[in-house]
Each structure stands twice: as structure tokens, then as C-alpha cells.
C-alpha positions in Angstrom: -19.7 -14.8 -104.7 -20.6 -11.3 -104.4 -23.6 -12.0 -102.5 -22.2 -14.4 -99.8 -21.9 -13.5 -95.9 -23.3 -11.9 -93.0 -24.9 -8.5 -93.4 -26.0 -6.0 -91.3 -28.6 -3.1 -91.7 -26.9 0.4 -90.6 -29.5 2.9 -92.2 -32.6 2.8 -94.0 -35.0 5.3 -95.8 -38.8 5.7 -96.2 -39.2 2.2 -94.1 -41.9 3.5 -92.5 -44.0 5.1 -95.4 -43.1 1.4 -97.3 -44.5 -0.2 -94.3 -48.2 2.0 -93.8 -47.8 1.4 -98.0 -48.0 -2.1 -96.8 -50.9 -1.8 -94.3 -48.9 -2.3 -91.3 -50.6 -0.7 -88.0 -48.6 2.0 -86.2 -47.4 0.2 -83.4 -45.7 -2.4 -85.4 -44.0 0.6 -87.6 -42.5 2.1 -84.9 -41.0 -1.1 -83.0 -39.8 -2.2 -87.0 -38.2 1.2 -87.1 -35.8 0.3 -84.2 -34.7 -3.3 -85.4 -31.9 -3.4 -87.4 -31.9 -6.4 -90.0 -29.4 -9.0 -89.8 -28.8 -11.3 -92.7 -26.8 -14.2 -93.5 -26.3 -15.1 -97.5 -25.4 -18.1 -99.0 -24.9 -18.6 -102.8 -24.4 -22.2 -104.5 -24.5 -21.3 -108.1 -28.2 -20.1 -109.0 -29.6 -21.2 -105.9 -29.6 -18.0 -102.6 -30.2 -18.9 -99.5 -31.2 -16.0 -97.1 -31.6 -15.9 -93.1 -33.4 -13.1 -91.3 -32.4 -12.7 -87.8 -34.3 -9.6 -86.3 -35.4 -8.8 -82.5 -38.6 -10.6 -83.7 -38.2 -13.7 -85.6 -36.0 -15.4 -87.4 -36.5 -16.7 -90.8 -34.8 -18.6 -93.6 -35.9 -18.6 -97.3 -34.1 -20.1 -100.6 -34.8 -19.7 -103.8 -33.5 -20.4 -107.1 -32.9 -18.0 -109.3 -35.9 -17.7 -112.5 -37.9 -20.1 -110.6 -41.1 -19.1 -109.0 -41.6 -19.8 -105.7 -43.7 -18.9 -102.7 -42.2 -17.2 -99.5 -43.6 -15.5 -96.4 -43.3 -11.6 -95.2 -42.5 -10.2 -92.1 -46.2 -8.9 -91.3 -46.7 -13.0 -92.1 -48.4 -12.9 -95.6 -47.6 -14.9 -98.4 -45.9 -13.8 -101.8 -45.3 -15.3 -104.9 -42.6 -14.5 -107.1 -39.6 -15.0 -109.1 -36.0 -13.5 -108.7 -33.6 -13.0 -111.6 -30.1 -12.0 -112.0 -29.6 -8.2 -113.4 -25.7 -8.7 -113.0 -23.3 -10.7 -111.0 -23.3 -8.3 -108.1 -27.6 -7.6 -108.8 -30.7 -9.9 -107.9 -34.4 -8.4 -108.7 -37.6 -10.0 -107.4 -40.9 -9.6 -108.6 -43.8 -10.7 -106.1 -47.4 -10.8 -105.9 -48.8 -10.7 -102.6 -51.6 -13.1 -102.5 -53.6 -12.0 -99.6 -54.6 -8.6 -101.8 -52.8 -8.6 -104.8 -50.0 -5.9 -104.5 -47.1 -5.9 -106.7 -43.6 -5.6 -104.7 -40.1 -5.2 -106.8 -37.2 -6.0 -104.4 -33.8 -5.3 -105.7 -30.7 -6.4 -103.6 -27.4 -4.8 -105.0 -23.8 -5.5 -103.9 -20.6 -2.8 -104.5 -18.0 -4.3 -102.3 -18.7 -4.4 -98.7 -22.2 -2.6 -98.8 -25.6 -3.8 -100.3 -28.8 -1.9 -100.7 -31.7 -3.4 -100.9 -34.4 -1.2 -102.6 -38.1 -2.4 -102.3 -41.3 -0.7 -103.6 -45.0 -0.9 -103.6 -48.0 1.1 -104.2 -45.2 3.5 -106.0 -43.1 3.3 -102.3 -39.9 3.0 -102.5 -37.9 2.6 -99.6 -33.6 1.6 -99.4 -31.9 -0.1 -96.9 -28.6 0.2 -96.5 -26.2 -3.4 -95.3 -22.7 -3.7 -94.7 -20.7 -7.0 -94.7 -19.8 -8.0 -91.4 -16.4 -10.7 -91.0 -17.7 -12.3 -87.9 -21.3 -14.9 -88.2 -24.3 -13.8 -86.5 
């Protein structure tokens, strides 16, 4: 599966601007700004499972692909969404934030050994930029 392995962030653009789109407080911006995302994917047909291992937490979330379900963000809100399937090597999600409503569109694609995970809001759009790592985190 495309999908499938242990990913690190290496680069990322307009994080910040996506984050104040988000209403997260300066402080928290910057020390996001220095973290660099690790994830772990795991793929079992339509069903993703996803761990987050940053400086600051460490979350896992699965889903199954064109059923909604409920999740939590980093800033600790809730969101409700769906994910679908664009291609084999393409996953969009379409959320709802329920604390205030915003609409966030996160799109995760894979060309080989690099992913970029595009997410926007409030017509933000930021990119960050994985690459597959061989070893598990």
C-alpha cells in the first residue's frame, strides 16, 4: 500500500499563517514551527490508521474510508468528517470543526517515497512535505 510506513516531516509551507487561520496564540506557532511531524501509516484495505508522534503528544486516529467519523486536533478541538479516496496513491478529508464551525480540506498525497499533505482553511492553504523513513519511530 502506497500509504503504508513511517514518515517524516522535512519542510513545510505557510504552517504558521494556517495555524493564526486556525486561532492558535503566538507562542504555540512558534514552538509548532520547530517540531517536525513524525507519522506512522497503516493501511488494511479501506480502513487508515495514523500515529502522530511530535515533541508534544502523541496521538493515534483510524478511520475508514467514506465513513464519518469524529477525531481530535492538535490545539485539542474536535472535528467531524469523512475521508475518501481520490486515487490509490490520494486520500481527501473533509471536516467540520465543531467548536466554531470552520471547514478544513486535508489532502495527503503519495509519489514514491515523498507525501504532501496539503490542508486549508479560511482560504489557507499550507503543504507539508514527508519522506518515507525504512527504520520505525
Amino acid at each position: 500500500m502506497s500509504f503504508e510506513g513511517n514518515w517524516i516531516e522535512y519542510k513545510n509551507e505557510k504552517f504558521d499563517d494556517f495555524l493564526a487561520a486556525m486561532g492558535v496564540n503566538a507562542d504555540k506557532r512558534k514552538l509548532a514551527q520547530n517540531m517536525k511531524l513524525q507519522l506512522t501509516m497503516k493501511q488494511d484495505g479501506k480502513k487508515f490508521t495514523m500515529t502522530e508522534k511530535s515533541l508534544l503528544r502523541t496521538k493515534e486516529m483510524s478511520w475508514t474510508v467514506d465513513e464519518e467519523f469524529t477525531g481530535d486536533l492538535a490545539d485539542g478541538s474536535v472535528m467531524k468528517g469523512t475521508y475518501t479516496l481520490e486515487s490509490p496513491t490520494c486520500f481527501v478529508g473533509k471536516f467540520t470543526r465543531t467548536t466554531d464551525g470552520k471547514e478544513i480540506v486535508n489532502r495527503r498525497k503519495v509519489d514514491g517515497d515523498e507525501m504532501i499533505q496539503t490542508t486549508k482553511v479560511d482560504g489557507v492553504e499550507m503543504k507539508r512535505y514527508f519522506k518515507r523513513q525504512e527504520a520505525s519511530f
